[in-house]
PDB file of C-alpha atoms in Angstrom:
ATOM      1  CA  UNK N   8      90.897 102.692 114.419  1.00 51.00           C
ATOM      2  CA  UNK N   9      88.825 100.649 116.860  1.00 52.00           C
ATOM      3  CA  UNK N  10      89.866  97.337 115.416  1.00 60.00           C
ATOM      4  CA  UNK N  11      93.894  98.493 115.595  1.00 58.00           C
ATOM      5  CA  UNK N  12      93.260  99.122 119.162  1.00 58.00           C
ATOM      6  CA  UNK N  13      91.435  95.565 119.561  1.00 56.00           C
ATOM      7  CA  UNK N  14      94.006  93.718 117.826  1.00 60.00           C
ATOM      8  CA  UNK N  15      96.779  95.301 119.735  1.00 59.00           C
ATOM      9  CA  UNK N  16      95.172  94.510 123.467  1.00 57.00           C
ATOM     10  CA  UNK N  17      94.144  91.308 121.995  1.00 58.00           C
ATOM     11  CA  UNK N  18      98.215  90.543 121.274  1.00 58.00           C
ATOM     12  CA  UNK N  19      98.657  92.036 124.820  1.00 56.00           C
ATOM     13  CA  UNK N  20      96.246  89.424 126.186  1.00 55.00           C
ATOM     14  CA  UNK N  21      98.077  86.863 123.917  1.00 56.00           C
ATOM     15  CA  UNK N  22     101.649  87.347 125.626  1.00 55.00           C
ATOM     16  CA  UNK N  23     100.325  88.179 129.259  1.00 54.00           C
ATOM     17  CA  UNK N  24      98.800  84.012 128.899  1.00 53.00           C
ATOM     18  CA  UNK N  25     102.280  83.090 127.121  1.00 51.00           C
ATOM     19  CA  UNK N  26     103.714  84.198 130.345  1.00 49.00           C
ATOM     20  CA  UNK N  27     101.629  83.229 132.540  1.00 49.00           C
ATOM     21  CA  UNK N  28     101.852  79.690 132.042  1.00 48.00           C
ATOM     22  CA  UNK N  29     105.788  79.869 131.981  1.00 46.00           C
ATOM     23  CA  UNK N  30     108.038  77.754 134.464  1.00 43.00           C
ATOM     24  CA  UNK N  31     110.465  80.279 136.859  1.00 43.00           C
ATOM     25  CA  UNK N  32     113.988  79.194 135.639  1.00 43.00           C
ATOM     26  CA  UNK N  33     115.494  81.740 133.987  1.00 49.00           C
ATOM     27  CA  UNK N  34     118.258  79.427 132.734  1.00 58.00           C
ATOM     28  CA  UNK N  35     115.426  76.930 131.258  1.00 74.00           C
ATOM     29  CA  UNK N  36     113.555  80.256 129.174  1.00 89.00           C
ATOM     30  CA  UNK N  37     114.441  79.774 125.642  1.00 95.00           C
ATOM     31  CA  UNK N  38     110.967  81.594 124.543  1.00 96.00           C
ATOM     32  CA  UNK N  39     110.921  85.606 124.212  1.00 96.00           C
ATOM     33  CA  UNK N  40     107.551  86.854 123.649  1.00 97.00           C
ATOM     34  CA  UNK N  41     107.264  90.282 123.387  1.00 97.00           C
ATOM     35  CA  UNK N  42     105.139  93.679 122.554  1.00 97.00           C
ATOM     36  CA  UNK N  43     106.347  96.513 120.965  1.00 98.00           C
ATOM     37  CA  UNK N  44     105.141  99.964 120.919  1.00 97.00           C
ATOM     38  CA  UNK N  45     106.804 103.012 118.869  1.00 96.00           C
ATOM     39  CA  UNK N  46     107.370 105.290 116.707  1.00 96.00           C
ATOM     40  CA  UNK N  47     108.352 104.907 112.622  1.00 96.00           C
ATOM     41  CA  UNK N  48     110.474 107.831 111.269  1.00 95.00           C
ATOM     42  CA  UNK N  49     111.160 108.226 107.418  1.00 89.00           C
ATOM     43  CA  UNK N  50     111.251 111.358 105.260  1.00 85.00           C
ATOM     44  CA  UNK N  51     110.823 113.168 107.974  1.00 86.00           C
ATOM     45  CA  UNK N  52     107.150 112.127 108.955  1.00 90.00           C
ATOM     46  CA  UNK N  53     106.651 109.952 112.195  1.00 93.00           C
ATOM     47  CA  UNK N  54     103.795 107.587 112.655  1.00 95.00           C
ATOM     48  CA  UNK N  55     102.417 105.263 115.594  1.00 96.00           C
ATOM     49  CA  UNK N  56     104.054 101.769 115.526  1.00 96.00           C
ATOM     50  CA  UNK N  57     103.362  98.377 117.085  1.00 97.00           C
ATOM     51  CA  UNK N  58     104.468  94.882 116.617  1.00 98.00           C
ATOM     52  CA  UNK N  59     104.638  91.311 118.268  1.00 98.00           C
ATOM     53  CA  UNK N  60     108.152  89.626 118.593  1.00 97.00           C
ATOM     54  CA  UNK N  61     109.040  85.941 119.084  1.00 98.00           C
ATOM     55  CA  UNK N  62     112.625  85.118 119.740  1.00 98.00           C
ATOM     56  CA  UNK N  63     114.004  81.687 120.324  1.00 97.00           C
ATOM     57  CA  UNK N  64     117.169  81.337 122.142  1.00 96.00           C
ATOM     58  CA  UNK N  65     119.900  78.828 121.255  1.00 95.00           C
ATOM     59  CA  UNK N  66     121.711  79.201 123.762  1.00 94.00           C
ATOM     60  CA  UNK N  67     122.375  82.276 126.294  1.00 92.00           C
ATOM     61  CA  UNK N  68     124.270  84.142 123.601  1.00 95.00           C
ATOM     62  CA  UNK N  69     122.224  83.379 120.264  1.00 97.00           C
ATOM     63  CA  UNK N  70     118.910  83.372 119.203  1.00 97.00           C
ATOM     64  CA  UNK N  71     116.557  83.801 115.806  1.00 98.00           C
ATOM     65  CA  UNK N  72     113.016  85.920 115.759  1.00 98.00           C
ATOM     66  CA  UNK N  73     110.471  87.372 113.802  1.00 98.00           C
ATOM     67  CA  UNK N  74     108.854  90.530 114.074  1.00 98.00           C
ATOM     68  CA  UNK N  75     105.303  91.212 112.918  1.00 98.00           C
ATOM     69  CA  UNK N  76     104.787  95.407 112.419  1.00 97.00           C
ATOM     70  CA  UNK N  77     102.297  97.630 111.900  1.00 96.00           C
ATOM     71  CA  UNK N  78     102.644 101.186 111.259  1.00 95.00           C
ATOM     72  CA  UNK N  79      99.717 103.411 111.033  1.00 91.00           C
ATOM     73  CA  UNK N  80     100.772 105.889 108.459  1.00 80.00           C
ATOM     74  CA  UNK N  81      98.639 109.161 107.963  1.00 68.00           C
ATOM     75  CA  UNK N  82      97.936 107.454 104.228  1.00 78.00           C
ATOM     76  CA  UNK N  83      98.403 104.270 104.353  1.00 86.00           C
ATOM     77  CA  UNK N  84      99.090 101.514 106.431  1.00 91.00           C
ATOM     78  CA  UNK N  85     101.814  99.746 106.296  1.00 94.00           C
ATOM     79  CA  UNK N  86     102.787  96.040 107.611  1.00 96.00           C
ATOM     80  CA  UNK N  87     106.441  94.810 108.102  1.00 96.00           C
ATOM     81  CA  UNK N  88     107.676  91.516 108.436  1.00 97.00           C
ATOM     82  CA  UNK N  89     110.800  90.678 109.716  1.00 98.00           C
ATOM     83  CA  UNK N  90     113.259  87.047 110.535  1.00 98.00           C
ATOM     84  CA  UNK N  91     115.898  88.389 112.710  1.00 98.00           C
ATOM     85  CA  UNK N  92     119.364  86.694 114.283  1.00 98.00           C
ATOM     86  CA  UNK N  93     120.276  88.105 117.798  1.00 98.00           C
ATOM     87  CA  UNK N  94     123.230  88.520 119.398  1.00 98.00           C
ATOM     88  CA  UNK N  95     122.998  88.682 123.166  1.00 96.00           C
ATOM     89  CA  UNK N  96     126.625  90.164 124.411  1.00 96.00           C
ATOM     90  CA  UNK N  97     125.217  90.694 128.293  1.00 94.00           C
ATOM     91  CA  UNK N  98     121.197  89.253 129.711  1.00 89.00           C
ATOM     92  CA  UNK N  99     120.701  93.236 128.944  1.00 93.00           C
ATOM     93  CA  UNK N 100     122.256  93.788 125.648  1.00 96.00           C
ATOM     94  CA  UNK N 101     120.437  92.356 122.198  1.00 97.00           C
ATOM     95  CA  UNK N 102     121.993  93.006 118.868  1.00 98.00           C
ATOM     96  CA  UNK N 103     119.945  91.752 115.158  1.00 98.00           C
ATOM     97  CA  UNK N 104     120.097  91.584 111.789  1.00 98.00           C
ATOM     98  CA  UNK N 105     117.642  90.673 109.987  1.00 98.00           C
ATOM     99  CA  UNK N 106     115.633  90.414 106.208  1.00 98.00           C
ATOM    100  CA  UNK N 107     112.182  90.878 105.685  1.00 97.00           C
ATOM    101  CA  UNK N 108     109.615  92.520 103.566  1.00 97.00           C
ATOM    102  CA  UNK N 109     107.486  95.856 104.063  1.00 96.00           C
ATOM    103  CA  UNK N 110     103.990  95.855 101.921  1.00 94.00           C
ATOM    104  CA  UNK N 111     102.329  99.325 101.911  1.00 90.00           C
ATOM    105  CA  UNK N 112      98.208  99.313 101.201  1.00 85.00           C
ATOM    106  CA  UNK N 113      98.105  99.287  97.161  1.00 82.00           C
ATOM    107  CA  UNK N 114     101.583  98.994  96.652  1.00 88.00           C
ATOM    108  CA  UNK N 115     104.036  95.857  96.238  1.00 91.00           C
ATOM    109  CA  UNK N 116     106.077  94.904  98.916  1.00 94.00           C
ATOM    110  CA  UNK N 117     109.295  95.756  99.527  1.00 96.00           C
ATOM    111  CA  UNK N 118     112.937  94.124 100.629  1.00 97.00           C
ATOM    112  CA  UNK N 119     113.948  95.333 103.885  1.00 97.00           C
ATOM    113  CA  UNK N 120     117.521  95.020 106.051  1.00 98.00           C
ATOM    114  CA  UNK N 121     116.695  95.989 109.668  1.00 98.00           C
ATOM    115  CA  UNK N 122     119.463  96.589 112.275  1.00 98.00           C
ATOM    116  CA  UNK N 123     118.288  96.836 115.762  1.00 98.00           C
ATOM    117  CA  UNK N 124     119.646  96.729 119.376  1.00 98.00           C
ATOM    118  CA  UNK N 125     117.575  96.168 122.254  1.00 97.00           C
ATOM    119  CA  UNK N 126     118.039  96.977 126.164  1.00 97.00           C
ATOM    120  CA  UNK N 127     116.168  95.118 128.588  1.00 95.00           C
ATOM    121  CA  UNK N 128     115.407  95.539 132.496  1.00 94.00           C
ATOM    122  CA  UNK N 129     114.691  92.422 134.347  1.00 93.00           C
ATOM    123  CA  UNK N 130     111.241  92.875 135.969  1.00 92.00           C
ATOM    124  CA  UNK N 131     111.383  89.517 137.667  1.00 92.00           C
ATOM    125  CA  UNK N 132     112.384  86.194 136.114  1.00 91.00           C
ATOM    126  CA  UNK N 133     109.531  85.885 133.258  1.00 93.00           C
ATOM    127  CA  UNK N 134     109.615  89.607 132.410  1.00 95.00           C
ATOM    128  CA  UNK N 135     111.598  91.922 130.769  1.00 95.00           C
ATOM    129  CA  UNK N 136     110.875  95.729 129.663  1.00 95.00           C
ATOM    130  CA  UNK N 137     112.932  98.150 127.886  1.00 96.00           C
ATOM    131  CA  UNK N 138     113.954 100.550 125.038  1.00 97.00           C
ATOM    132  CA  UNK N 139     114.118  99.158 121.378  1.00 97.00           C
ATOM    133  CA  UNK N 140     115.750 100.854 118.170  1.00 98.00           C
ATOM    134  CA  UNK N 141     116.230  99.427 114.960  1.00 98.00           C
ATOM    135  CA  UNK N 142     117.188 100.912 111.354  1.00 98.00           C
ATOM    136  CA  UNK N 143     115.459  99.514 108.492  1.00 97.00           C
ATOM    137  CA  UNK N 144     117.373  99.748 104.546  1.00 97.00           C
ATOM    138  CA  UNK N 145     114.372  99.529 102.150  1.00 94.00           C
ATOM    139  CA  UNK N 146     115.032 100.646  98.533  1.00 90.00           C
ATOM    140  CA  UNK N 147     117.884 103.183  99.456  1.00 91.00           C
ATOM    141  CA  UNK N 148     115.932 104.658 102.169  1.00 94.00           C
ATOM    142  CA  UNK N 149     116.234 104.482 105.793  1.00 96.00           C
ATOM    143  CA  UNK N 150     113.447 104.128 108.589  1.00 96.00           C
ATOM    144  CA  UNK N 151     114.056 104.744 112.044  1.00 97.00           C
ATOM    145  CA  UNK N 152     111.977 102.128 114.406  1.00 97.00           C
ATOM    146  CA  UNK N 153     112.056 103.030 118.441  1.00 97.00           C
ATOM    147  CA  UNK N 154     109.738 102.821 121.374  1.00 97.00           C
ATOM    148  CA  UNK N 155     109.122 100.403 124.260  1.00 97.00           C
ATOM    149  CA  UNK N 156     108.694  96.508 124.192  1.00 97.00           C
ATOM    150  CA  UNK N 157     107.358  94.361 126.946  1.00 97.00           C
ATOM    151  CA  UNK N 158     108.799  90.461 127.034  1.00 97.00           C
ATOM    152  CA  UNK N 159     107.403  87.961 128.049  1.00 97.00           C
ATOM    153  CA  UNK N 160     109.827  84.579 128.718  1.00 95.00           C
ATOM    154  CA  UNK N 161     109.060  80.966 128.750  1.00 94.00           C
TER     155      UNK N 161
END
């Protein structure tokens, strides 16, 4: 449990350098770096979740990411990857779709759709904080992801 913790602060420490060594033109920020902390609902259990999230921006409107997950199931852990394409229809809105796999401890992994839309508040220029929920289609089942992310942009 002590080495979750330590990995998670450590990718806290990770993004809080990522941003601190960011220009101030909000314009210029193609770089999303962001933390993630949740909850993971399927079959009606619900287990602690946290990730790290890259996005790069295209342009103001389009952008690809990937999404590195943990969930710390009462059995088993389990680690999701994900390569996402956003859709930004406001600077607050972000829509994605994306494929990637989820590997449970013992098992093989499995494909995974995820669906996920995003709300951010605009701490200053090179910060961003806000709700996150995405749906996740693995093998005719559906997980609910939600909690809290943290962004940082460069």
């Amino acid at each position: 449990m002590y080495r979750k913790i330590l990995t998670f602060l450590a990718l806290i420490s990770l993004a809080a350098n990522a941003a601190a060594f960011s220009d101030n033109h909000h314009s210029d920020k193609h770089h999303q770096l962001g933390i993630f902390a949740g909850e993971t609902s399927a079959n009606s259990e619900k287990e602690f979740t946290y990730a790290l999230e890259y996005e790069y921006k295209f342009d103001k409107n389009y952008g690809f990411g990937v999404t590195l997950e943990n969930v710390n199931g009462a059995h088993e852990d389990i680690r999701v990857s994900v390569a996402s394409l956003y859709y930004h229809p406001t600077s607050n809105f972000r829509l994605g779709i994306g494929y990637g796999r989820e590997k449970a401890e013992g098992h093989d992994s499995e494909s995974l759709v995820r669906y996920s839309l995003a709300y951010d508040f605009h701490i200053n220029e090179s910060m961003t904080f806000g709700p996150t929920f995405a749906l996740d289609k693995i093998d005719g089942h559906t997980s609910r992801v939600y909690g809290l992310a943290l962004n940082f942009l460069f």
